[in-house]
CSV table of C-alpha atoms in Angstrom, one decimal:
chain,number,residue,atom,x,y,z
A,19,MET,CA,0.0,0.0,0.0
A,20,THR,CA,1.5,3.3,-1.0
A,21,ASP,CA,1.6,6.4,1.4
A,22,ALA,CA,-1.1,8.1,-0.7
A,23,THR,CA,-3.4,5.0,-0.6
A,24,ALA,CA,-2.9,4.7,3.2
A,25,ALA,CA,-3.7,8.4,3.6
A,26,THR,CA,-6.8,8.0,1.6
A,27,ALA,CA,-7.9,5.0,3.7
A,28,ARG,CA,-7.4,6.9,6.8
A,29,ALA,CA,-9.5,9.9,5.5
A,30,ILE,CA,-12.3,7.4,4.5
A,31,GLU,CA,-12.2,5.9,8.0
A,32,ALA,CA,-12.4,9.4,9.6
A,33,VAL,CA,-15.3,10.6,7.3
A,34,TRP,CA,-17.1,7.3,7.9
A,35,ARG,CA,-17.0,7.5,11.7
A,36,LEU,CA,-18.5,11.0,11.4
A,37,GLU,CA,-21.1,10.2,8.7
A,38,ALA,CA,-22.1,6.6,9.5
A,39,PRO,CA,-25.0,7.5,12.0
A,40,ARG,CA,-26.6,9.8,9.5
A,41,ILE,CA,-26.3,7.3,6.7
A,42,LEU,CA,-27.6,4.5,8.9
A,43,GLY,CA,-30.5,6.5,10.1
A,44,PHE,CA,-31.5,7.4,6.5
A,45,LEU,CA,-31.2,3.7,5.5
A,46,VAL,CA,-33.1,2.4,8.5
A,47,ARG,CA,-35.9,4.8,7.7
A,48,LEU,CA,-36.1,3.8,4.1
A,49,LEU,CA,-35.6,0.0,4.5
A,50,GLY,CA,-37.3,-0.6,7.8
A,51,ASP,CA,-34.7,-3.1,9.0
A,52,VAL,CA,-31.5,-2.5,10.9
A,53,GLN,CA,-29.6,-5.4,9.4
A,54,ALA,CA,-30.5,-4.5,5.9
A,55,ALA,CA,-29.5,-0.9,6.5
A,56,GLU,CA,-26.1,-2.0,8.0
A,57,ASP,CA,-25.5,-4.2,4.9
A,58,ALA,CA,-26.3,-1.3,2.5
A,59,ALA,CA,-24.1,1.0,4.5
A,60,GLN,CA,-21.2,-1.4,4.4
A,61,ALA,CA,-21.7,-1.7,0.6
A,62,VAL,CA,-21.4,2.1,0.2
A,63,LEU,CA,-18.3,2.1,2.3
A,64,LEU,CA,-16.7,-0.6,0.1
A,65,THR,CA,-17.6,1.5,-2.9
A,66,ALA,CA,-15.8,4.5,-1.5
A,67,LEU,CA,-12.8,2.3,-0.6
A,68,GLU,CA,-12.6,1.1,-4.2
A,69,ARG,CA,-13.2,4.4,-6.0
A,70,TRP,CA,-11.7,7.2,-3.8
A,71,PRO,CA,-8.1,6.1,-4.1
A,72,THR,CA,-8.2,6.4,-7.8
A,73,GLU,CA,-10.8,9.1,-8.3
A,74,GLY,CA,-9.7,11.2,-5.3
A,75,ILE,CA,-11.6,12.2,-2.2
A,76,PRO,CA,-14.8,14.1,-3.1
A,77,GLN,CA,-15.0,17.8,-2.2
A,78,ASN,CA,-17.9,17.0,0.0
A,79,PRO,CA,-17.3,13.3,1.1
A,80,GLY,CA,-20.3,13.2,3.5
A,81,ALA,CA,-22.7,14.2,0.6
A,82,TRP,CA,-21.1,11.7,-1.7
A,83,LEU,CA,-21.7,8.9,0.8
A,84,VAL,CA,-25.3,9.9,1.5
A,85,THR,CA,-26.1,10.1,-2.2
A,86,ALA,CA,-24.5,6.7,-2.8
A,87,ALA,CA,-26.5,5.3,0.1
A,88,ARG,CA,-29.7,6.7,-1.4
A,89,HIS,CA,-29.0,5.2,-4.8
A,90,ARG,CA,-28.2,1.7,-3.4
A,91,ALA,CA,-31.4,1.8,-1.2
A,92,ILE,CA,-33.6,2.9,-4.2
A,93,ASP,CA,-32.1,0.2,-6.3
A,94,GLY,CA,-32.8,-2.4,-3.6
A,95,LEU,CA,-36.4,-1.3,-3.2
A,96,ARG,CA,-37.0,-1.4,-6.9
A,97,ARG,CA,-35.4,-4.9,-7.0
A,98,ASP,CA,-37.7,-6.0,-4.3
A,99,ALA,CA,-40.7,-4.5,-6.0
A,100,ARG,CA,-39.9,-6.4,-9.2
A,101,GLN,CA,-39.5,-9.6,-7.3
A,102,ALA,CA,-42.8,-9.0,-5.7
A,103,ARG,CA,-44.6,-8.3,-9.1
A,104,LEU,CA,-43.1,-11.6,-10.5
A,105,LEU,CA,-44.3,-13.5,-7.5
A,106,ASP,CA,-47.8,-12.0,-7.8
A,107,ALA,CA,-47.9,-12.8,-11.5
A,108,HIS,CA,-47.2,-16.5,-10.6
A,109,GLY,CA,-49.7,-16.6,-7.9
A,110,HIS,CA,-47.4,-16.2,-4.9
A,111,SER,CA,-47.5,-13.6,-2.3
A,112,GLY,CA,-44.3,-11.6,-1.8
A,113,PRO,CA,-43.0,-8.8,0.4
A,114,SER,CA,-44.9,-5.6,0.6
A,115,THR,CA,-44.2,-3.0,-2.2
A,116,GLU,CA,-45.7,-0.2,-0.2
A,117,ALA,CA,-42.4,1.5,0.6
A,118,PRO,CA,-42.4,4.9,-1.2
A,119,LEU,CA,-40.0,5.5,-4.0
A,120,ALA,CA,-40.7,9.1,-4.7
A,121,ASP,CA,-37.9,11.6,-4.0
A,122,GLU,CA,-39.9,13.5,-1.5
A,123,ALA,CA,-40.4,10.4,0.6
A,124,LEU,CA,-36.6,9.8,0.6
A,125,ASP,CA,-35.3,13.2,1.7
A,126,GLY,CA,-36.6,13.5,5.2
A,127,VAL,CA,-35.0,15.4,7.9
A,128,VAL,CA,-31.5,14.4,9.0
A,129,GLY,CA,-32.5,15.2,12.5
A,130,ASP,CA,-35.4,12.9,12.4
A,131,ASP,CA,-33.2,10.1,11.0
A,132,LEU,CA,-30.7,10.4,13.8
A,133,LEU,CA,-33.4,10.5,16.4
A,134,ARG,CA,-35.0,7.4,14.8
A,135,LEU,CA,-31.7,5.5,15.0
A,136,ILE,CA,-31.2,6.5,18.6
A,137,LEU,CA,-34.7,5.4,19.4
A,138,VAL,CA,-34.3,2.0,17.5
A,139,ALA,CA,-31.0,1.3,19.2
A,140,CYS,CA,-32.4,2.0,22.7
A,141,ASN,CA,-35.8,0.5,22.3
A,142,PRO,CA,-37.3,-0.8,25.6
A,143,VAL,CA,-38.0,-4.2,24.1
A,144,LEU,CA,-34.2,-4.8,24.3
A,145,ALA,CA,-32.2,-5.6,27.4
A,146,VAL,CA,-30.0,-2.9,28.7
A,147,GLU,CA,-26.8,-4.7,27.7
A,148,ALA,CA,-28.2,-5.1,24.1
A,149,ARG,CA,-29.3,-1.4,24.0
A,150,VAL,CA,-25.8,-0.2,25.0
A,151,ALA,CA,-24.1,-2.7,22.5
A,152,LEU,CA,-26.4,-1.6,19.6
A,153,THR,CA,-25.9,2.0,20.4
A,154,LEU,CA,-22.2,1.8,20.4
A,155,ARG,CA,-22.3,-0.2,17.1
A,156,LEU,CA,-24.8,2.0,15.1
A,157,LEU,CA,-24.2,5.5,16.6
A,158,ALA,CA,-20.7,5.4,17.7
A,159,GLY,CA,-19.3,3.4,14.9
A,160,LEU,CA,-17.3,1.1,17.2
A,161,THR,CA,-16.6,-2.4,16.0
A,162,THR,CA,-17.6,-5.6,17.8
A,163,ALA,CA,-14.0,-6.0,19.0
A,164,GLU,CA,-13.8,-2.3,20.3
A,165,ILE,CA,-17.0,-2.8,22.3
A,166,ALA,CA,-15.8,-6.0,23.7
A,167,HIS,CA,-12.6,-4.4,24.8
A,168,ALA,CA,-14.4,-1.5,26.4
A,169,TYR,CA,-16.5,-3.8,28.5
A,170,LEU,CA,-13.9,-6.5,29.0
A,171,VAL,CA,-16.2,-9.2,27.6
A,172,PRO,CA,-15.5,-11.8,24.9
A,173,GLU,CA,-16.0,-10.5,21.4
A,174,ALA,CA,-18.4,-13.4,20.6
A,175,THR,CA,-20.6,-12.2,23.5
A,176,VAL,CA,-20.9,-8.8,22.0
A,177,ALA,CA,-21.6,-10.2,18.6
A,178,GLN,CA,-24.4,-12.4,20.0
A,179,ARG,CA,-26.0,-9.4,21.8
A,180,ILE,CA,-26.0,-7.3,18.6
A,181,VAL,CA,-27.4,-10.2,16.5
A,182,ARG,CA,-30.1,-10.9,19.0
A,183,ALA,CA,-31.0,-7.2,19.4
A,184,LYS,CA,-31.6,-7.0,15.6
A,185,ARG,CA,-33.7,-10.2,15.6
A,186,THR,CA,-35.8,-9.0,18.5
A,187,LEU,CA,-36.4,-5.6,16.8
A,188,ARG,CA,-37.4,-7.5,13.7
A,189,ALA,CA,-39.7,-10.1,15.5
A,190,ALA,CA,-41.4,-7.3,17.5
A,191,GLU,CA,-42.1,-5.4,14.3
A,192,VAL,CA,-40.8,-2.2,15.9
A,193,PRO,CA,-42.0,0.7,13.7
A,194,PHE,CA,-39.1,2.8,12.4
A,195,GLU,CA,-40.7,6.0,13.0
A,196,VAL,CA,-40.1,9.0,15.3
A,197,PRO,CA,-42.9,9.0,17.9
A,198,ARG,CA,-44.3,12.3,18.8
A,199,GLY,CA,-45.6,13.9,21.9
A,200,GLU,CA,-46.3,11.5,24.8
A,201,ALA,CA,-45.1,8.5,22.8
A,202,LEU,CA,-41.7,10.1,22.3
A,203,ALA,CA,-41.5,11.2,26.0
A,204,ALA,CA,-42.2,7.6,27.0
A,205,ARG,CA,-39.2,6.3,25.0
A,206,LEU,CA,-36.7,8.9,26.2
A,207,PRO,CA,-35.9,7.1,29.5
A,208,ALA,CA,-34.6,4.1,27.8
A,209,VAL,CA,-32.4,6.3,25.5
A,210,LEU,CA,-31.1,8.3,28.4
A,211,GLU,CA,-30.3,5.3,30.4
A,212,ALA,CA,-28.2,3.8,27.6
A,213,ILE,CA,-26.2,7.0,27.1
A,214,TYR,CA,-25.8,7.3,31.0
A,215,LEU,CA,-24.4,3.8,31.2
A,216,ILE,CA,-22.0,4.4,28.3
A,217,PHE,CA,-20.6,7.5,29.9
A,218,ASN,CA,-20.4,5.9,33.3
A,219,GLU,CA,-18.3,3.0,32.1
A,220,GLY,CA,-15.9,5.6,30.3
A,221,TYR,CA,-15.8,7.8,33.4
A,222,ALA,CA,-15.1,5.1,36.0
A,223,ALA,CA,-14.3,1.7,34.4
A,224,SER,CA,-15.9,-1.2,36.2
A,225,ARG,CA,-13.2,-3.7,35.5
A,226,GLY,CA,-9.6,-4.0,34.2
A,227,ASP,CA,-6.6,-1.8,35.1
A,228,THR,CA,-7.7,1.4,33.3
A,229,TRP,CA,-9.2,4.1,35.5
A,230,ILE,CA,-10.8,6.0,32.6
A,231,ARG,CA,-12.1,5.1,29.1
A,232,GLY,CA,-12.1,8.6,27.6
A,233,GLU,CA,-13.4,7.4,24.2
A,234,LEU,CA,-16.6,6.2,25.7
A,235,CYS,CA,-17.2,9.5,27.5
A,236,GLN,CA,-16.9,11.3,24.2
A,237,VAL,CA,-19.3,8.9,22.5
A,238,ALA,CA,-21.9,9.4,25.2
A,239,LEU,CA,-21.5,13.1,25.3
A,240,ARG,CA,-21.7,13.5,21.5
A,241,LEU,CA,-25.0,11.4,21.6
A,242,GLY,CA,-26.4,13.5,24.5
A,243,ARG,CA,-25.6,16.7,22.5
A,244,VAL,CA,-27.4,15.3,19.4
A,245,LEU,CA,-30.4,14.2,21.4
A,246,ALA,CA,-30.6,17.6,23.1
A,247,GLY,CA,-30.7,19.4,19.7
A,248,LEU,CA,-33.5,17.0,18.5
A,249,THR,CA,-35.6,17.3,21.7
A,250,PRO,CA,-35.1,20.8,22.8
A,251,MET,CA,-37.9,20.9,25.3
A,252,ALA,CA,-37.0,17.7,27.2
A,253,ALA,CA,-35.6,18.8,30.5
A,254,GLU,CA,-34.0,15.5,31.6
A,255,VAL,CA,-32.1,15.4,28.2
A,256,HIS,CA,-30.5,18.7,29.1
A,257,GLY,CA,-30.0,17.5,32.6
A,258,LEU,CA,-28.0,14.5,31.4
A,259,VAL,CA,-26.0,16.6,29.0
A,260,ALA,CA,-25.1,19.1,31.9
A,261,LEU,CA,-24.0,16.1,34.0
A,262,MET,CA,-21.8,14.7,31.3
A,263,GLU,CA,-20.3,18.2,30.4
A,264,LEU,CA,-19.5,18.9,34.0
A,265,HIS,CA,-17.9,15.5,34.6
A,266,THR,CA,-16.0,15.5,31.3
A,267,SER,CA,-14.4,18.9,32.4
A,268,ARG,CA,-12.5,16.9,35.1
A,269,LEU,CA,-11.1,14.1,33.0
A,270,ARG,CA,-7.6,15.6,32.6
A,271,ALA,CA,-7.3,16.1,36.3
A,272,ARG,CA,-8.5,12.7,37.3
A,273,HIS,CA,-5.4,10.8,36.8
A,274,GLY,CA,-1.7,11.0,37.2
A,275,PRO,CA,1.1,10.5,34.7
A,276,GLY,CA,0.9,6.7,35.2
A,277,GLY,CA,-2.9,6.5,35.1
A,278,GLN,CA,-3.3,6.4,38.7
A,279,PRO,CA,-6.4,8.0,40.2
A,280,VAL,CA,-6.3,11.6,41.4
A,281,LEU,CA,-9.2,12.0,43.9
A,282,LEU,CA,-11.5,15.0,43.8
A,283,LEU,CA,-10.2,17.0,46.7
A,284,ASP,CA,-6.6,16.6,45.5
A,285,GLN,CA,-7.3,17.5,41.9
A,286,ASP,CA,-5.6,20.6,40.3
A,287,ARG,CA,-8.7,22.6,39.5
A,288,GLY,CA,-6.7,24.7,37.0
A,289,ARG,CA,-6.7,21.6,34.8
A,290,TRP,CA,-10.4,21.4,34.8
A,291,ASP,CA,-11.8,22.4,31.3
A,292,HIS,CA,-13.7,25.7,32.1
A,293,LEU,CA,-15.4,25.8,28.7
A,294,LEU,CA,-17.1,22.5,29.4
A,295,ILE,CA,-18.0,23.7,32.8
A,296,GLN,CA,-19.7,26.7,31.3
A,297,ARG,CA,-21.5,24.6,28.7
A,298,GLY,CA,-22.6,22.3,31.6
A,299,LEU,CA,-23.9,25.2,33.6
A,300,ARG,CA,-25.9,26.5,30.8
A,301,ALA,CA,-27.4,23.1,30.0
A,302,LEU,CA,-28.3,22.8,33.7
A,303,ALA,CA,-30.0,26.3,33.8
A,304,LEU,CA,-32.1,25.2,30.8
A,305,ALA,CA,-33.0,21.9,32.4
A,306,ILE,CA,-34.1,23.7,35.5
A,307,ARG,CA,-36.2,26.2,33.5
A,308,LEU,CA,-38.0,23.3,31.7
A,309,ALA,CA,-38.4,20.9,34.7
A,310,ARG,CA,-41.2,20.7,37.2
A,311,PRO,CA,-40.1,19.0,39.4
A,312,LEU,CA,-36.5,18.4,38.8
A,313,GLY,CA,-35.7,14.9,37.5
A,314,PRO,CA,-33.0,12.6,38.6
A,315,TYR,CA,-30.4,13.6,36.0
A,316,THR,CA,-30.9,17.2,36.5
A,317,LEU,CA,-30.6,16.8,40.3
A,318,GLN,CA,-27.3,15.0,39.7
A,319,ALA,CA,-26.1,17.7,37.4
A,320,ALA,CA,-27.0,20.2,40.2
A,321,ILE,CA,-24.8,18.3,42.6
A,322,SER,CA,-21.9,18.2,40.2
A,323,ALA,CA,-22.4,22.0,39.7
A,324,CYS,CA,-21.7,22.6,43.4
A,325,HIS,CA,-18.2,21.1,42.8
A,326,ALA,CA,-17.7,23.0,39.6
A,327,ARG,CA,-18.5,26.4,41.1
A,328,ALA,CA,-16.1,25.8,44.1
A,329,ARG,CA,-12.7,27.4,43.4
A,330,THR,CA,-11.1,25.2,46.1
A,331,ALA,CA,-12.2,21.9,47.7
A,332,GLY,CA,-12.7,23.9,51.0
A,333,ASP,CA,-15.2,26.2,49.2
A,334,THR,CA,-17.6,23.2,48.3
A,335,ASP,CA,-21.1,23.8,49.7
A,336,TRP,CA,-21.8,20.4,51.2
A,337,HIS,CA,-25.0,21.6,53.0
A,338,GLN,CA,-26.4,22.4,49.5
A,339,ILE,CA,-25.3,19.0,48.3
A,340,VAL,CA,-27.0,17.3,51.2
A,341,ALA,CA,-30.3,19.1,50.2
A,342,LEU,CA,-30.0,18.0,46.7
A,343,TYR,CA,-29.4,14.5,47.8
A,344,ASP,CA,-32.5,14.7,49.9
A,345,ALA,CA,-34.5,15.4,46.7
A,346,LEU,CA,-32.7,12.8,44.8
A,347,VAL,CA,-33.4,10.2,47.5
A,348,GLU,CA,-37.2,11.1,47.2
A,349,ALA,CA,-37.0,10.9,43.4
A,350,THR,CA,-35.3,7.6,43.1
A,351,GLY,CA,-35.7,5.6,46.3
A,352,SER,CA,-32.2,4.1,45.6
A,353,PRO,CA,-30.0,2.7,48.4
A,354,VAL,CA,-27.0,3.8,46.4
A,355,VAL,CA,-28.2,7.4,46.4
A,356,GLU,CA,-28.7,7.1,50.2
A,357,LEU,CA,-25.1,6.0,50.4
A,358,ASN,CA,-23.9,9.1,48.5
A,359,ARG,CA,-26.1,11.2,50.7
A,360,ALA,CA,-24.3,9.7,53.7
A,361,VAL,CA,-21.1,10.8,52.3
A,362,ALA,CA,-22.3,14.3,51.9
A,363,VAL,CA,-23.7,14.3,55.4
A,364,GLY,CA,-20.3,13.2,56.7
A,365,MET,CA,-18.6,16.1,54.9
A,366,ALA,CA,-21.3,18.7,56.0
A,367,PHE,CA,-22.0,17.6,59.6
A,368,GLY,CA,-19.0,15.4,60.6
A,369,PRO,CA,-18.0,11.8,60.2
A,370,ALA,CA,-20.1,10.4,63.1
A,371,GLU,CA,-23.3,11.5,61.5
A,372,GLY,CA,-22.3,10.0,58.1
A,373,LEU,CA,-21.2,6.8,59.8
A,374,ALA,CA,-24.5,6.3,61.5
A,375,LEU,CA,-26.3,6.4,58.2
A,376,VAL,CA,-23.8,4.0,56.5
A,377,ASP,CA,-24.2,1.5,59.3
A,378,ASP,CA,-27.9,1.4,58.7
A,379,LEU,CA,-27.3,1.0,54.9
A,380,ALA,CA,-25.1,-1.9,55.5
A,381,LEU,CA,-28.2,-4.0,56.3
A,382,ASP,CA,-29.6,-3.4,52.8
A,383,PRO,CA,-29.2,-6.5,50.7
A,384,ALA,CA,-28.9,-4.5,47.5
A,385,LEU,CA,-25.5,-3.2,48.8
A,386,ALA,CA,-24.2,-6.5,50.0
A,387,THR,CA,-21.5,-6.8,47.4
A,388,TYR,CA,-21.2,-3.2,46.6
A,389,PRO,CA,-17.5,-2.1,47.1
A,390,HIS,CA,-18.1,1.5,47.8
A,391,LEU,CA,-20.1,0.9,51.0
A,392,PRO,CA,-17.0,-0.5,52.9
A,393,ALA,CA,-14.9,2.2,51.2
A,394,VAL,CA,-17.1,4.8,52.5
A,395,ARG,CA,-17.3,3.3,55.9
A,396,GLY,CA,-13.5,3.0,56.0
A,397,ASP,CA,-13.1,6.7,55.3
A,398,LEU,CA,-15.5,7.8,58.0
A,399,LEU,CA,-13.9,5.4,60.5
A,400,GLU,CA,-10.4,6.8,59.7
A,401,ARG,CA,-11.5,10.3,60.1
A,402,LEU,CA,-12.9,9.3,63.5
A,403,GLY,CA,-9.5,7.9,64.6
A,404,ARG,CA,-10.7,4.2,64.5
A,405,ARG,CA,-7.9,3.1,62.3
A,406,ALA,CA,-8.0,-0.7,62.9
A,407,GLU,CA,-11.7,-0.8,61.8
A,408,ALA,CA,-10.9,1.5,58.9
A,409,ARG,CA,-8.1,-0.8,57.7
A,410,SER,CA,-10.4,-3.7,57.7
A,411,ALA,CA,-13.1,-1.8,55.8
A,412,PHE,CA,-10.7,-0.7,53.1
A,413,GLU,CA,-9.4,-4.2,52.7
A,414,ALA,CA,-13.0,-5.4,52.3
A,415,ALA,CA,-13.6,-2.8,49.6
A,416,ALA,CA,-10.5,-3.7,47.8
A,417,ALA,CA,-11.5,-7.3,47.7
A,418,ARG,CA,-14.9,-6.4,46.2
A,419,THR,CA,-13.8,-4.1,43.4
A,420,GLN,CA,-12.9,-5.4,39.9
A,421,ASN,CA,-10.9,-2.3,38.9
A,422,GLY,CA,-7.2,-2.6,39.4
A,423,GLN,CA,-6.5,1.2,39.8
A,424,GLU,CA,-9.3,1.5,42.3
A,425,ARG,CA,-8.0,-1.5,44.2
A,426,ALA,CA,-4.6,0.1,44.5
A,427,VAL,CA,-6.1,3.2,46.1
A,428,LEU,CA,-8.0,1.2,48.6
A,429,LEU,CA,-5.1,-1.0,49.6
A,430,ALA,CA,-2.9,2.1,49.9
A,431,ARG,CA,-5.5,3.6,52.3
A,432,ALA,CA,-5.6,0.4,54.3
A,433,ALA,CA,-1.8,0.4,54.5
A,434,ALA,CA,-1.7,4.0,55.7
A,435,CYS,CA,-4.1,3.0,58.6
A,436,ARG,CA,-1.4,0.6,59.7
A,437,TRP,CA,1.2,3.3,60.2
A,438,ARG,CA,-1.2,5.7,61.9
A,439,ALA,CA,-0.6,8.3,59.3
A,440,PRO,CA,-2.8,11.3,59.6
A,441,PRO,CA,-6.0,11.1,57.4
A,442,PRO,CA,-5.3,12.5,53.9
A,443,ARG,CA,-6.9,15.9,53.0
A,444,SER,CA,-8.8,14.2,50.2
A,445,SER,CA,-11.7,12.0,51.5
A,446,TYR,CA,-11.8,8.9,49.5
A,447,THR,CA,-15.6,9.0,49.7
A,448,ALA,CA,-15.6,12.5,48.4
A,449,ALA,CA,-13.6,11.6,45.4
A,450,ILE,CA,-13.8,8.2,43.9
A,451,HIS,CA,-17.4,7.6,42.6
A,452,PRO,CA,-19.8,5.6,44.8
A,453,SER,CA,-22.7,5.3,42.5
A,454,VAL,CA,-25.9,7.3,42.5
A,455,GLY,CA,-28.0,4.8,40.7
A,456,ILE,CA,-31.1,5.4,38.6
A,457,PRO,CA,-34.8,4.7,39.0
A,458,GLY,CA,-35.5,1.0,38.6
A,459,ARG,CA,-31.8,0.1,39.0
A,460,PRO,CA,-31.0,0.8,42.6
A,461,PHE,CA,-27.4,-0.3,42.5
A,462,SER,CA,-26.4,0.8,39.0
A,463,ARG,CA,-22.9,2.3,38.8
A,464,SER,CA,-22.6,6.0,38.0
A,465,PHE,CA,-20.3,8.9,37.7
A,466,MET,CA,-22.1,11.7,39.3
A,467,GLY,CA,-23.0,13.4,42.5
A,468,ALA,CA,-21.2,14.7,45.6
A,469,VAL,CA,-18.8,11.8,45.6
A,470,ALA,CA,-17.7,11.7,41.9
A,471,GLY,CA,-14.0,12.1,41.3
């Protein structure tokens, strides 16, 4: 392969990553089948790979790809229509030929196509794992291998999830239309949940030796921004975008040179991205104006904003954070939210108050294997000077976590308790990310709240 050919291939890959969701959305609308749309899109990509190295990259490569996809889809529909007419002529029933071929039926609105694709990938008929995998495949352009790597599962497992998701959508005869009004509002929670889980896995990886998977954060944030543009009056969409903007602003400060975690109260706030903070605060203000009452994502964004507005760790308004957690507990009924609230209470009113709440939560079976409960308990015990108990709690938390970087932090805290070192300025529980959870999933992991790093 020559240097020029390699450069063209890289350019095609970059354009395809950007344009694929729009092309797939158009093809799904036209063909009414996810697998057929993907097959047609891959054929268009192969055409570009064959022609662009010799003909040169078009002046508007995105428009070239969309036009090629349109022609291929029309040819396919006409071929199906001819087959149907032949079957009818011989007395056999064939596939419906009602799909419109007129140009005006094919143009559509790009925004609607993207929204349709998001809604298809996040349809509630699919399991959460399938929604996330299909979203990453269709909207983020990640390969099956990349998705498997991101979630540390076998590639075959991801492939099966995607195949089953497509079959489920086909069997359920899911309409490839953008619902309106109340129907759209009913579908948004599933969409938000998938985006939320993708961002969460990027912000605080559940397994492996990597603390942050930044590419997943960027995928989720891009999807959130697209969705906010397509549903401008949906308060919780803006709330989730605000939450992701504010947390993305901290990414550069969340790890050291070797990838080791840097906890919230120890972070160099000068490294926070203040442009993202401003974007997040604007999105939060819009969500608050639209929401009555505030939803879970907007409340979590408001908690994150308390950290973003504090110039130093000591300026954090923990009393306001406790009040926001009170509302979030009422909105979600989640024991994980209650654990986060206990952290905030410990910061606002002292470790003894927080420990009493944590000890009560330890009886909840939903938190029986949750690593952050003993981590929170260890921090509060250490601050109370009960170091032997704190060491045991940190060791228990380290045994429960499946993330190597997080385990190293917890074991270091346990070792520090042995030497009776003074408690670090940065509270582990105010920095690492005990999960907030979401309605219906009381111990889902998450990235937001008073305790996010």
